[in-house]
Structures are given as C-alpha cells and as structure tokens.
Short mmCIF file of C-alpha atoms and ligand atoms in Angstrom, two decimals:
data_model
loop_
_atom_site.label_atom_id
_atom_site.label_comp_id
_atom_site.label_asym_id
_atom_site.label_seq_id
_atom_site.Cartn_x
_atom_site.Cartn_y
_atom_site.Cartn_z
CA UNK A 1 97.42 111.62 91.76
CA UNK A 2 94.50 110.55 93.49
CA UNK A 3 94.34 109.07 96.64
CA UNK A 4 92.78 105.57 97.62
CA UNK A 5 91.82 105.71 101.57
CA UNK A 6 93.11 102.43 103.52
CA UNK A 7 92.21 100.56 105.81
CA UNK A 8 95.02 99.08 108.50
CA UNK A 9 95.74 97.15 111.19
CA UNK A 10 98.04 98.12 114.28
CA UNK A 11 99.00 97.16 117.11
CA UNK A 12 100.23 99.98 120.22
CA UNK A 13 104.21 99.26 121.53
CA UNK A 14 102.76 98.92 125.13
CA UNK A 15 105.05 95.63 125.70
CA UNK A 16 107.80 97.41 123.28
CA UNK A 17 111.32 96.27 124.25
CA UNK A 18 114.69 95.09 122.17
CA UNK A 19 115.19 92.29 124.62
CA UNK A 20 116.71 90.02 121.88
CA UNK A 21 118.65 90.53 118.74
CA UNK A 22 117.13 88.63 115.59
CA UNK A 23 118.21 91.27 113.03
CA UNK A 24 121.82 93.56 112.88
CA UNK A 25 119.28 96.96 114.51
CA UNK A 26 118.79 95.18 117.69
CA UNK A 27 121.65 96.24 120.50
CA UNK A 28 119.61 94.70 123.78
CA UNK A 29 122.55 96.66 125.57
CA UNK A 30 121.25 100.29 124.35
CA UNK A 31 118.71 101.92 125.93
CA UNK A 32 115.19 102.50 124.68
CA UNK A 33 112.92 105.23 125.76
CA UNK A 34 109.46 102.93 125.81
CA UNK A 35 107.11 105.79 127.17
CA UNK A 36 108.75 107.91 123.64
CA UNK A 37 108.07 104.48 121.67
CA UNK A 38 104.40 104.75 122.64
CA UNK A 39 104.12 108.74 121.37
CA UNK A 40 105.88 108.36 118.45
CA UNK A 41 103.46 105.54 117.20
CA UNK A 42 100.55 107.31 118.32
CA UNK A 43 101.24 110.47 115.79
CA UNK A 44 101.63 107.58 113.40
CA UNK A 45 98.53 106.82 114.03
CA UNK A 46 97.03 109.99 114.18
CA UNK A 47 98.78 110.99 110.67
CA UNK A 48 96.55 107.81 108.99
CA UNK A 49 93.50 109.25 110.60
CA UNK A 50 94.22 112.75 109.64
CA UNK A 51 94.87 111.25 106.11
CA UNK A 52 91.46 109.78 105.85
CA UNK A 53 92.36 106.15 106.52
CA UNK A 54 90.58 103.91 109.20
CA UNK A 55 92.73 102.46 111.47
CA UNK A 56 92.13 99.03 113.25
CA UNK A 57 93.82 97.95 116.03
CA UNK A 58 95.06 94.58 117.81
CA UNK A 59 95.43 94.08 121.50
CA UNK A 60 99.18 93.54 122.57
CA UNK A 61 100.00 90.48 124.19
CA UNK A 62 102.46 90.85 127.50
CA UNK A 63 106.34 89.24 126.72
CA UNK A 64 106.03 90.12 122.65
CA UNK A 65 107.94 93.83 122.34
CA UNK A 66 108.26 93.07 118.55
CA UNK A 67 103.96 92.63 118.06
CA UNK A 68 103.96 96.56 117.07
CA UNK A 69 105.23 94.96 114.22
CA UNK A 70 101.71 94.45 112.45
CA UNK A 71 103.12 94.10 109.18
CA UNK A 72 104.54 90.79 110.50
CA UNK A 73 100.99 89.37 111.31
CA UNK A 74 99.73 88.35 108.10
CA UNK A 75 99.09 89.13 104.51
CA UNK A 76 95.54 90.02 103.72
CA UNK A 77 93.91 90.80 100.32
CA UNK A 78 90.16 90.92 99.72
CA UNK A 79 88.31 88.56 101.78
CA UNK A 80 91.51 86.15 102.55
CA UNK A 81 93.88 86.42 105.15
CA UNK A 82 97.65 84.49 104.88
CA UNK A 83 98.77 83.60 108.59
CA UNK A 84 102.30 83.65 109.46
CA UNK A 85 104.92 81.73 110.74
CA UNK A 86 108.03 83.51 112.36
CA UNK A 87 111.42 82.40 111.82
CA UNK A 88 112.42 83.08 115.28
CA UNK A 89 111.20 81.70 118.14
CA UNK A 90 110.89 85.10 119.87
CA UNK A 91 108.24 86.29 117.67
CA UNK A 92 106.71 82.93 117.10
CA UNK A 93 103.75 83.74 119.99
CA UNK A 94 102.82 86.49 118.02
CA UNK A 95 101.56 84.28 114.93
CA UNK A 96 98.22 82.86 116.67
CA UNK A 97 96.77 86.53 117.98
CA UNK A 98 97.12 87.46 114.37
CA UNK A 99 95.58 84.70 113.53
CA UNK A 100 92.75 85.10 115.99
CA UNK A 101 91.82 88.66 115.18
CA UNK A 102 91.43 87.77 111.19
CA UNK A 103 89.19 85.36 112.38
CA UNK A 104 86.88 87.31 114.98
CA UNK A 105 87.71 90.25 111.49
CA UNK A 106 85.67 87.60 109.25
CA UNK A 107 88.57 86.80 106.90
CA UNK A 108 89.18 83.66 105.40
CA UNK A 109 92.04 82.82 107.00
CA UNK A 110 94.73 80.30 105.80
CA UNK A 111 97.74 78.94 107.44
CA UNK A 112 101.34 78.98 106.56
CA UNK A 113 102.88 75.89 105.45
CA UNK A 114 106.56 77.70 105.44
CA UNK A 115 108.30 80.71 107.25
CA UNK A 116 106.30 83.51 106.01
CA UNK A 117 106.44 87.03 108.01
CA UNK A 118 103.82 88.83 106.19
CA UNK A 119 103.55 92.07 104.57
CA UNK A 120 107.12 92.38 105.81
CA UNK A 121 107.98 89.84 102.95
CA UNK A 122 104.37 90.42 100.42
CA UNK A 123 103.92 93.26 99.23
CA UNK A 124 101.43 93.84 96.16
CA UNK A 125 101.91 96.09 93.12
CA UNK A 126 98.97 96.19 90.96
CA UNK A 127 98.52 93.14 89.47
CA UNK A 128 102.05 91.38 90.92
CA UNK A 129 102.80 89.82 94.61
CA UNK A 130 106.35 90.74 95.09
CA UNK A 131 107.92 88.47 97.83
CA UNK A 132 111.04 88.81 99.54
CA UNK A 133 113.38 85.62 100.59
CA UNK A 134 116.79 85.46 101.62
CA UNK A 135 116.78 86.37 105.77
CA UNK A 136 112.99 85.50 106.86
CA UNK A 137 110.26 84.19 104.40
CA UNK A 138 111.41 80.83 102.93
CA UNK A 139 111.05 80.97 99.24
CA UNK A 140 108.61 77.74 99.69
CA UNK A 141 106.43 80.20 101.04
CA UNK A 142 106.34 82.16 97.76
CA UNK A 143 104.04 79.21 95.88
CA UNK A 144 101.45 78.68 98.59
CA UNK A 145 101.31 82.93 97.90
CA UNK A 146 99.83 82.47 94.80
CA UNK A 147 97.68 79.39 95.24
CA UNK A 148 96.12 81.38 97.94
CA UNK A 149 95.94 84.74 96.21
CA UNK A 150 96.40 84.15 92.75
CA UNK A 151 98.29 87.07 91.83
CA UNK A 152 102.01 85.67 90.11
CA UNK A 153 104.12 86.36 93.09
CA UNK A 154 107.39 87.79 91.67
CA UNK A 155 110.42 86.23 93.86
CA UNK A 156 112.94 89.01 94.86
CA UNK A 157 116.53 87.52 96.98
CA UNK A 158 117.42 89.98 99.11
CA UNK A 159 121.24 90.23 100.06
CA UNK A 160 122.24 92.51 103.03
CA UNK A 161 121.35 91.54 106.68
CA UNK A 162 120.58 94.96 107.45
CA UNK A 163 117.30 95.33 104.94
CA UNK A 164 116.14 91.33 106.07
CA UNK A 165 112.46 92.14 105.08
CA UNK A 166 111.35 93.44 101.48
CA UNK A 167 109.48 95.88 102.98
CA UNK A 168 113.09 97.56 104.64
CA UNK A 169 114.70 97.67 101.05
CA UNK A 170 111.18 98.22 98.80
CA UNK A 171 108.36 100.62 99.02
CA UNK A 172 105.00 100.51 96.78
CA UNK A 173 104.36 104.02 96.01
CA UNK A 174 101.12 103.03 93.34
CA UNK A 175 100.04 100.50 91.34
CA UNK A 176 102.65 100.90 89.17
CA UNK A 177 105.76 102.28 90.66
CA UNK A 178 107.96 101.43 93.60
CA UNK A 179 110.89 102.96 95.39
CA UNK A 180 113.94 100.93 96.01
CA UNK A 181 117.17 100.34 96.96
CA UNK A 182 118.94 98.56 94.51
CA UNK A 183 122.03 97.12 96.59
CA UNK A 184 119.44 95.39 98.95
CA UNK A 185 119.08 92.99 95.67
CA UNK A 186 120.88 90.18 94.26
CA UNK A 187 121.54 90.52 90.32
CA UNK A 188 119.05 88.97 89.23
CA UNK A 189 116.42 90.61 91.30
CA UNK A 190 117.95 93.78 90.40
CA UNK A 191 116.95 92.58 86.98
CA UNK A 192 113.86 91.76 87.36
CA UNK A 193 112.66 95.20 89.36
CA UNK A 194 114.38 97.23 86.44
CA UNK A 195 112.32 95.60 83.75
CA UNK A 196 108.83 95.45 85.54
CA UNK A 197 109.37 99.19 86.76
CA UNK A 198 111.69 101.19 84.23
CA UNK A 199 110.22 104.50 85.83
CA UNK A 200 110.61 103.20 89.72
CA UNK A 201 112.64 105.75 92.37
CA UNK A 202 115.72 104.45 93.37
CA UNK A 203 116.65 105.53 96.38
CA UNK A 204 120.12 105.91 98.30
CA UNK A 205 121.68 104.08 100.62
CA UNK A 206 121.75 106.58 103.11
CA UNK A 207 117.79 107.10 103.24
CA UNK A 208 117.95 103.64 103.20
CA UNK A 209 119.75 103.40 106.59
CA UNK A 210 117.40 105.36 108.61
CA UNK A 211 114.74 102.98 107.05
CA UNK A 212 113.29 105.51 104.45
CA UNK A 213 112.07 102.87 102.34
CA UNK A 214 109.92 101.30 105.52
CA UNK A 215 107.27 104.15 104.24
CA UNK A 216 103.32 103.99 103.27
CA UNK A 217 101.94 105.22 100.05
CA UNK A 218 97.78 105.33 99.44
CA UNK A 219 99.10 106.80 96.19
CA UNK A 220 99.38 110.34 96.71
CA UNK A 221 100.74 110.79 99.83
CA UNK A 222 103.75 109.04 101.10
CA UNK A 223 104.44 108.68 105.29
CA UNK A 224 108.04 107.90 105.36
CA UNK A 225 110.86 108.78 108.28
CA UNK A 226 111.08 111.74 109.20
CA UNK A 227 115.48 111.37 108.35
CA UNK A 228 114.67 110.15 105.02
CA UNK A 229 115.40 113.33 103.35
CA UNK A 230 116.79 112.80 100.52
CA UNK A 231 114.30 110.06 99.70
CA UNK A 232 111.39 112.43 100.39
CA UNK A 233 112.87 114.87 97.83
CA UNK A 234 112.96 112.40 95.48
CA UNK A 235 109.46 111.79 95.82
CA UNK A 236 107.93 115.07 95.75
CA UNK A 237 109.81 115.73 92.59
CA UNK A 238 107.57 112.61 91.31
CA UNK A 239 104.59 114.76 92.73
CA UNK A 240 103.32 112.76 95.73
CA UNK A 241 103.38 114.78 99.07
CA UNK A 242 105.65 113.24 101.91
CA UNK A 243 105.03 112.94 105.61
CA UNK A 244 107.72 112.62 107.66
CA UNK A 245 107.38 110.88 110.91
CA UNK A 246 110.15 110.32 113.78
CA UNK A 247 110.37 106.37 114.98
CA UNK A 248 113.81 106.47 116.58
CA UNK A 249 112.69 104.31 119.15
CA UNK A 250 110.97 101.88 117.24
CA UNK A 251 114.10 101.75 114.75
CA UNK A 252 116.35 100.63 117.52
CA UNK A 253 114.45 97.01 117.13
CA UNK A 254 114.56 97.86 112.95
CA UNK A 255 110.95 98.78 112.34
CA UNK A 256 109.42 101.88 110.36
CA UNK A 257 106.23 102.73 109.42
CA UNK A 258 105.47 100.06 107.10
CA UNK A 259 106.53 97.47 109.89
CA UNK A 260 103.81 98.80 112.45
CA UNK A 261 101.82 98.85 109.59
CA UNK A 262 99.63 96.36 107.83
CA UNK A 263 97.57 96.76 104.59
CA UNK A 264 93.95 95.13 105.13
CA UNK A 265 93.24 95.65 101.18
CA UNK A 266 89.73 95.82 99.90
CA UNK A 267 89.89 93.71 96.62
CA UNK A 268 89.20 90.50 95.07
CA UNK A 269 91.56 87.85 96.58
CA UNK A 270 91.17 85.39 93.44
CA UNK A 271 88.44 85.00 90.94
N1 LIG B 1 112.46 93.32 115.48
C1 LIG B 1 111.58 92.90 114.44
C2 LIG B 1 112.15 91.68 113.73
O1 LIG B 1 113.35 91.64 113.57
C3 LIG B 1 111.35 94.01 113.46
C4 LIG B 1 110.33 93.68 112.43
C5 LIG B 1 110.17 94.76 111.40
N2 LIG B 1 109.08 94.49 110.56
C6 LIG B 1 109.07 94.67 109.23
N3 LIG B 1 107.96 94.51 108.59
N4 LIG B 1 110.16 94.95 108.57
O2 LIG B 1 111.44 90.77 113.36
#
C-alpha cells in the first residue's frame, strides 16, 4: 500500500485543561498532568514528521483547553475551508481563530449555517463525505456539506454518548475502507456502512474505549493509541503498519489523535 504524505493542522495543549464536562470523558474533579499533555502531543507530532507529513500549526488562545482539538476547527478540502460552529458554549471561542488562520492560509472559507464541529463530524472516503449527527453536528449541517463540497455526504446517526463525534466511533484507513465500531451506529447506519464497505475492519468495543478508532491513516501507516491493541492487530493483518501513541492525558477530555488532528487535503473541492 502506498502512502500519500499529508498535510495537517495542530494546535499545542499549552491552555489544556478539563475544566468543564461537555462529553461522558470529562471528570473536572480528576487530575490532569498538563506538563505530560504537552509531551505526549509533541511525539504526536514528531511521529507525522518522521512519517513524511508537514505539519502546520495554530496559535492557542488563553481560556480554550479543548483548542488542541484541531479536528474541531473546520473541514477543509482542496481550496475550501467549512468553518464551524460549536454546540457548546465552552468551545464556541474557538470557532473564529479557526476561522482566521484559513483565511491568513488562503482558503476559501465558508461559514456554518448549523452546529457543525468539523472533521470531528466530516470525514471523507474517496469519493463520499461521511457525516456524523446525533450528539454535536446538526444533521442540517449535512446539506450545506455538499453544496459546499460537492461530494454526496452520507448521513451516519450515531447512538452512544461516549463515541459523540464520528471520528471517536469511525476511522478512514484509505479510499476505500474504514474501521469501525458498529454499536456506535443506529440500524440503519449500520446498514448503510455494511453495504458501502463490505471489506471494512470492525473493531471491538474495547479498542474502542481507549479511543482506538480516534487514529490517522495516509494509507499505509496507521497512528492509533498506543492501548488499542487489539485494533492494531487487526490492522496489520490487513497489511498497514500501526503506530501506537500514548494520549492518556489528552483522553481524560475524550480526544485521540484524530481529534488533535486535522486533514488540510490537497484536492479539488468541487468541479
Ligand atoms: N473535549 C472535547 C469536546 O468534547 C473533545 C473533542 C474531541 N474531538 C474530536 N474530534 N473527537 O468537544
């Protein structure tokens, strides 16, 4: 399998807290080790560059602990960039310095007309936008998608407060297969992921619960927590190579990889 070398946009946990609770991961009460936080998302980091991929990176803003989140800034493909709009008011600050660095970037940047948290919710397969409702993006969200993008966005329901973002129950592995966890799905979604990927990994529930599926393909290789085990054997047997990487910290306010992670695709947004 050949590997396609991204390009990304993060943003360091300097002003990394749980201070609130806006999803069932968050325990304000429990401690967090910030100065670990900061380390852990730095070999992150440093495992993209090492891979090839160029990293790009956002200043954080003081009184936003969740902005590490990059995945949560916007959706981006090709030349056009989707802002956001948070569901909570917490995170809402975050949505304008997103915003601002696609602009000072040179994308074409759009605004939301809907709750729409980004990649967290968007995440493109080949030739299909699948988007996530149920706990964030409002499924409103899901047409202006397409009329800015036009890809068919595929709507997926998601069911269980613990995976409230597509990308915490779904991972794109290439442009043709994903990894996912079935039980994070209403019925009908289930449905719909079994016909348009017959071949895709399904993973457990337990790699699921350490956030295995909050993991970033470039086709070959696959950087996924490090306690995903079982999900990482899964994949290899498929033939990509897995990277484990420990975010314990950063899982204490429900982020993985993907979360601190977003895609700034090459591409043609429309045509
Ligand atoms: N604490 C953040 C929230 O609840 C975590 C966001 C994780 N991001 C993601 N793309 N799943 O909004």
């Amino acid at each position: 399998m050949d590997a396609t070398s991204q390009r990304f946009l993060m943003c360091r946990p300097t002003y990394f807290a749980v201070d609130y609770a806006i999803n069932p991961w968050m325990d304000p009460t429990a401690p967090v080790d910030a100065a670990l936080a900061i380390r852990q998302w730095e070999q992150l980091r440093r495992t993209y560059l090492d891979l090839g991929h160029t990293v790009e990176l956002i200043d954080p803003v003081p009184g936003l602990p969740d902005m590490v989140f990059a995945a949560n800034g916007g959706t981006v493909i090709g030349d056009r960039a989707m802002a956001v709009q948070f569901r909570d008011p917490q995170r809402a600050d975050e949505a304008p310095a997103y915003r601002a660095w696609f602009e000072a970037a040179g994308f074409e940047v759009y605004d939301p007309k809907h709750v729409n948290e980004g990649e967290g919710d968007v995440l493109l397969v080949g030739d299909h936008l699948l988007a996530g409702t149920g706990f964030r993006t409002a499924h409103a969200s899901h047409a202006q998608l397409q009329e800015v993008f036009g890809y068919p966005v595929v709507t997926l329901q998601l069911v269980d407060p613990r995976f409230y973002h597509l990308d915490t129950a779904l991972t794109v592995l290439d442009e043709r297969t994903v990894a996912y966890l079935p039980e994070a799905f209403s019925p009908g979604s289930r449905a719909v992921l079994r016909r348009l990927y017959p071949d895709a990994v399904r993973a457990s529930l337990a790699d699921a619960e350490v956030l295995g599926l909050n993991a970033v393909g470039d086709g070959r290789h696959v950087v996924l927590p490090a306690q995903a085990t079982g999900l990482a054997a899964q994949l290899r047997d498929r033939g990509y190579q897995t990277i484990g990487v420990d975010l314990s910290e950063l899982r204490k306010a429900g982020g993985g990889p993907k979360c601190c992670t977003l895609r700034l695709r090459q591409g043609k947004a429309s045509q």
